[in-house]
Amino acid sequence: MNMKRLKLLFELETDSAYRLLVAPIVIFLLAVTVFPTLFALYTSTQHYFLSEPYNKHFTGLGNYAYMLQDSRFWGSLKTTFIFMASSIVIEMIMGIALALLMTRKFFGSGLAKTLFLLPTITTPVVVGLIWVMLYDPQFGFINYVLGELGFAPQAWLSGEKSAIWAVVAVDVWEWTPFVALVVLAGLQSLPDEPYEAATVDGANTVQKFFHLTLPLITPYLLIAFVFRFMDLFRWFDTIYVMTKGGPGTATETLNMFGYLTGFNFMNVGYAASIGLTMLFMITAISKFVIYLANKKG
Amino acid sequence: MSKKAQGFLFNILLWAMIAAFVFPLLWLVLTSLKTRVDAFSLPPKFIFTPTFSNYSNVLADGSFLHYYFNSIKVGVLSTLFSLLIGIPAAYALVRFPMRKKEDFAFWVLSTRMAPPIMVILPFYLVFKQFNLLDTTFGLVMIYMTFSLSFVLWMMRSYFESISVDLEDAARIDGVSRLMAFFKVTIPLSAPGIAAASIFSFIMSWNEFLYSLILTGSNTKTATVAITSFITFEGIRWGEVAAAGTMIVLPVLLFGIMIQKYLVQGMTMGGVK
């Protein structure tokens, strides 16, 4: 290659110059994705406790075999599922309802939208701490209000049954506004014509909602769903400061289980196999969602 | 009921709901300004003489402030490097004939899906081997794994909104494409770059798990440092609230500044 062509390349004048522009990001991302995956794959085949590194040895699929009959693993899978399903369902329903209310003109709608965003961007660790404060059995605001209404105080976060719902409620607080704003973006992009036609045909509000609005905003609902799904699967910070997976294993999600296995029980071999199993699940599920979306569209 | 009364009720109802969503944050700030006695009084106090003693307690030994600056440092550095390698790639995606553009963009996005525990474990083991635990370098690199995809997606949609004619006009005037990129496209994209930077900074600022595992007494970030106010004797609420307010305030201010781009950024171009 002569100097002139090299100069053209660096001045981005040739079509193949894009290679120069994307090379850094490709190299970086390959390094930080391929490497950990391979390394985790290797680690998952080892009997490996950080506390006894001298005893590290190959165990093949031993960690995976152990996982299949580990009731704590299945328990955390179930907890993850309950978390995700209930949070997403509640956030979607409340989000749609709030978005529908917000399409109407109301006093201070600009300010309202701003205030509405705040829970979503608040630092998750701080979110957890705020709610620990509000849930406090003795001095918490929630028990105070319930007490005034005549209910007995509850130990929300340390109750075997209540803990998981207390944590779901926090996620609902944090993310319903996000869902509402995504849905609102969808509602504001709706065309007028079909509604005029429906009015002429004598459709009522409920019919219009189910036969027009809902199908038309489906792409937006799907976006909200996918992002909530991905984030909930990764959710860690808030649970960590509120319950650390407890009481017992009542709020232990897969993510928390993996963390405790690797960094509390020092069993990094097993933790790696948990991580890879999660990667497999999220990849399979997202492939399935994309397949469904393509089939519909 | 008259239309006017209905409208009034509707406004009240909506604002009551918004107030409910904002209340926990307000409670945080109020608690941070209360004395110990006020903080634990029942019924809870809404009107009291504010005190800054919690803030001075938090700042007293200087360690929280040190961790606070760590957060700023890691946020700024990871954002800077993400811009440095994310912007050229975003530009290439928009302006160059490339095969499988969408696949590439989604591949970048998919790196964000990896379970954190799977990502962090190998890095932890390797960093430990090479003495990179508790270093700014290690944390910045890990934070780039998530901020990069945001920068790429946000900048791509921003470049798409800038007409190619402006660049072409500059090139007809005799400058190279590289110069046109620097002199025309970059200045025009300033708002987009600002939004992407703030977004990436917030993501890094809010991060907890990676920092918890990879840092120690030296490079700990504010989100990890705040948990140290939870002690065996109990939670020091005033201090927690003051430190929490200090962590949350910049995020909220920045968030309001880039409000327009926020939902778009969080859904990566899914919502225009």
XYZ file of C-alpha atoms in Angstrom, chain A:
297
model
C 0.000 0.000 0.000
C 1.486 3.316 -0.957
C 1.565 6.465 1.124
C -1.216 8.158 -0.767
C -3.665 5.355 -0.151
C -2.672 5.237 3.488
C -3.303 8.954 3.763
C -6.729 8.528 2.159
C -7.514 5.765 4.623
C -6.650 7.836 7.650
C -8.550 10.811 6.302
C -11.534 8.433 6.118
C -11.855 9.027 2.370
C -12.069 5.346 1.446
C -15.059 3.148 2.147
C -13.039 0.585 4.022
C -11.966 3.241 6.550
C -14.900 2.191 8.714
C -12.728 -0.700 9.819
C -10.431 1.778 11.541
C -13.380 3.380 13.289
C -14.989 0.231 14.615
C -11.784 -1.659 15.407
C -11.299 -0.260 18.949
C -14.822 -1.040 20.120
C -14.739 -4.507 18.557
C -11.411 -5.367 20.128
C -12.466 -4.017 23.503
C -15.829 -5.756 23.559
C -14.410 -9.035 22.337
C -11.820 -8.856 25.093
C -14.377 -8.149 27.811
C -16.990 -10.664 26.607
C -15.171 -13.590 25.062
C -12.491 -13.723 27.729
C -14.815 -13.884 30.768
C -17.074 -16.401 29.063
C -14.198 -18.762 28.272
C -12.630 -18.230 31.657
C -15.963 -18.864 33.403
C -16.392 -21.984 31.287
C -13.013 -23.219 32.447
C -13.631 -22.265 36.092
C -16.998 -23.997 36.071
C -15.263 -27.322 35.397
C -13.038 -26.935 38.449
C -13.545 -27.839 42.046
C -12.304 -24.492 43.256
C -12.722 -22.787 46.634
C -10.981 -19.431 47.076
C -10.405 -20.391 50.688
C -8.404 -23.484 49.684
C -6.699 -22.749 46.342
C -4.262 -25.660 46.794
C -7.192 -28.053 46.550
C -8.273 -26.844 43.081
C -8.835 -29.708 40.645
C -10.786 -30.721 37.565
C -14.264 -32.031 38.223
C -15.796 -31.982 34.739
C -19.515 -31.362 34.942
C -19.473 -31.916 38.688
C -20.626 -28.383 39.511
C -23.516 -28.633 37.057
C -24.522 -32.036 38.394
C -24.497 -30.577 41.894
C -26.608 -27.607 40.717
C -29.331 -29.884 39.352
C -29.941 -31.421 42.761
C -29.226 -28.288 44.835
C -32.547 -27.214 46.297
C -31.124 -23.751 46.985
C -30.504 -23.279 43.255
C -34.072 -24.282 42.365
C -35.370 -22.115 45.186
C -33.518 -19.078 43.890
C -34.767 -19.800 40.360
C -38.310 -19.852 41.692
C -37.723 -16.624 43.659
C -36.302 -14.958 40.549
C -39.356 -16.021 38.587
C -41.809 -14.750 41.222
C -39.918 -11.456 41.386
C -39.857 -10.922 37.671
C -43.392 -12.050 36.931
C -45.070 -10.064 39.702
C -42.982 -6.911 39.230
C -43.492 -6.858 35.478
C -47.234 -7.549 35.619
C -47.866 -4.869 38.254
C -45.603 -2.317 36.567
C -47.217 -2.891 33.162
C -50.785 -2.525 34.443
C -50.003 0.505 36.612
C -47.779 1.987 33.915
C -50.510 1.786 31.264
C -53.067 3.235 33.658
C -50.825 6.146 34.634
C -49.865 6.831 31.028
C -53.530 6.923 30.016
C -54.216 9.431 32.804
C -51.240 11.546 31.765
C -52.347 11.897 28.137
C -55.165 14.127 29.395
C -54.343 17.749 29.924
C -53.675 18.541 33.535
C -52.168 21.201 35.731
C -48.357 21.264 35.619
C -47.931 18.301 33.293
C -44.356 19.251 32.389
C -43.250 19.339 36.011
C -45.170 16.146 36.698
C -43.218 14.270 34.037
C -39.942 15.464 35.537
C -40.896 14.490 39.082
C -42.133 11.198 37.773
C -38.730 10.273 36.414
C -36.961 10.710 39.726
C -37.511 7.238 41.263
C -36.180 5.597 38.109
C -32.866 7.438 38.073
C -32.266 7.335 41.829
C -29.163 5.325 42.755
C -30.447 1.778 43.464
C -28.399 1.357 46.649
C -29.920 4.534 48.039
C -33.365 3.328 46.944
C -32.801 0.246 49.075
C -31.683 2.298 52.072
C -34.644 4.683 51.823
C -37.032 1.761 51.891
C -35.252 0.028 54.772
C -35.906 3.271 56.611
C -39.575 3.410 55.562
C -40.127 -0.287 56.360
C -38.500 -0.060 59.801
C -40.777 -2.040 62.168
C -40.457 0.444 65.034
C -39.886 3.892 63.581
C -40.749 3.411 59.919
C -43.257 5.662 58.212
C -45.232 2.759 56.748
C -45.946 1.095 60.070
C -46.817 4.500 61.515
C -49.459 5.107 58.848
C -50.806 1.565 59.182
C -50.895 1.986 62.956
C -52.957 5.165 62.598
C -55.351 3.199 60.389
C -55.628 0.549 63.090
C -53.366 -2.179 61.687
C -50.749 -4.049 63.695
C -47.107 -3.190 62.895
C -45.303 -5.605 60.579
C -41.655 -6.583 60.307
C -41.833 -6.216 56.528
C -38.301 -7.123 55.540
C -37.651 -9.805 58.121
C -40.940 -11.652 57.636
C -40.531 -14.962 55.808
C -43.691 -14.282 53.783
C -43.741 -10.488 53.530
C -40.097 -9.887 52.536
C -40.447 -10.814 48.894
C -43.531 -8.623 48.432
C -41.876 -5.770 50.278
C -39.011 -5.967 47.788
C -41.367 -6.249 44.804
C -43.112 -3.097 46.032
C -39.795 -1.238 45.914
C -39.182 -2.314 42.338
C -42.713 -1.238 41.454
C -42.054 2.178 42.987
C -38.764 2.537 41.148
C -39.816 1.367 37.691
C -43.541 1.989 37.168
C -42.785 5.586 36.098
C -40.346 4.263 33.497
C -42.976 1.925 32.037
C -45.522 4.746 32.141
C -43.247 7.119 30.225
C -42.456 4.525 27.546
C -46.179 3.805 27.146
C -46.873 7.545 27.110
C -44.446 7.930 24.200
C -46.496 5.273 22.420
C -49.809 6.925 23.209
C -48.609 10.278 21.913
C -47.624 8.732 18.596
C -51.126 7.343 17.950
C -52.823 8.382 14.688
C -56.234 10.134 14.894
C -58.000 8.544 11.920
C -58.804 5.102 13.328
C -60.326 6.714 16.410
C -62.511 9.026 14.303
C -63.630 6.001 12.279
C -64.364 4.031 15.447
C -66.411 6.904 16.847
C -68.440 7.008 13.643
C -69.008 3.263 13.987
C -70.271 3.834 17.523
C -67.456 2.204 19.516
C -67.290 3.108 23.203
C -64.164 4.042 25.155
C -63.512 0.537 26.446
C -63.865 -0.991 22.984
C -61.542 1.646 21.557
C -58.949 0.869 24.207
C -58.915 -2.881 23.643
C -59.335 -2.897 19.865
C -57.307 0.164 18.883
C -55.034 1.530 21.592
C -53.703 -1.732 22.950
C -52.725 -3.229 19.553
C -51.237 0.093 18.417
C -49.004 0.530 21.458
C -47.897 -3.117 21.532
C -44.403 -2.289 20.183
C -43.909 0.128 23.084
C -45.202 -2.401 25.606
C -42.753 -4.900 24.175
C -39.866 -2.468 24.630
C -40.852 -1.767 28.227
C -41.213 -5.499 28.810
C -37.823 -6.427 27.341
C -35.937 -3.780 29.316
C -37.707 -4.534 32.574
C -37.044 -8.203 31.992
C -33.331 -7.712 31.370
C -32.873 -5.411 34.347
C -34.857 -7.538 36.772
C -32.793 -10.562 35.851
C -29.693 -8.593 36.830
C -31.234 -6.901 39.858
C -28.878 -6.952 42.818
C -28.107 -3.665 44.595
C -31.468 -3.003 46.192
C -31.927 -6.571 47.390
C -28.383 -6.575 48.757
C -28.935 -3.583 51.027
C -32.470 -4.524 52.010
C -32.316 -8.239 52.774
C -29.094 -9.820 51.396
C -31.405 -12.557 50.128
C -32.948 -13.190 53.524
C -34.634 -13.909 55.787
C -33.276 -17.398 55.186
C -33.440 -17.574 51.415
C -36.813 -15.845 51.040
C -35.559 -13.113 48.689
C -32.546 -14.916 47.236
C -32.583 -14.455 43.477
C -30.253 -16.319 41.122
C -27.983 -13.288 41.003
C -27.781 -13.065 44.789
C -27.272 -16.839 45.040
C -24.378 -16.627 42.571
C -22.840 -13.727 44.480
C -23.080 -15.456 47.858
C -21.742 -18.713 46.426
C -18.700 -17.025 44.912
C -17.870 -14.325 47.396
C -19.301 -15.517 50.726
C -18.917 -19.277 50.479
C -15.832 -18.804 48.257
C -17.002 -21.576 45.923
C -15.960 -19.889 42.665
C -16.201 -23.060 40.570
C -19.862 -23.437 41.418
C -20.478 -19.675 41.108
C -19.067 -19.774 37.561
C -21.446 -22.550 36.586
C -24.358 -20.547 38.028
C -23.262 -17.507 36.005
C -23.030 -19.509 32.799
C -26.416 -21.093 33.407
C -27.861 -17.588 33.782
C -26.170 -16.521 30.549
C -27.667 -19.532 28.796
C -31.144 -18.721 30.134
C -31.095 -15.041 29.226
C -29.769 -15.801 25.729
C -32.387 -18.488 25.115
C -35.206 -16.273 26.399
C -34.163 -13.220 24.393
C -33.835 -15.351 21.223
C -37.350 -16.599 21.898
C -38.705 -13.057 22.410
C -37.063 -11.839 19.194
C -38.485 -14.865 17.376
C -41.971 -14.023 18.670
C -41.597 -10.354 17.763
C -40.480 -11.206 14.224
C -43.260 -13.697 13.772
C -45.834 -11.089 14.734
C -44.364 -8.194 12.805
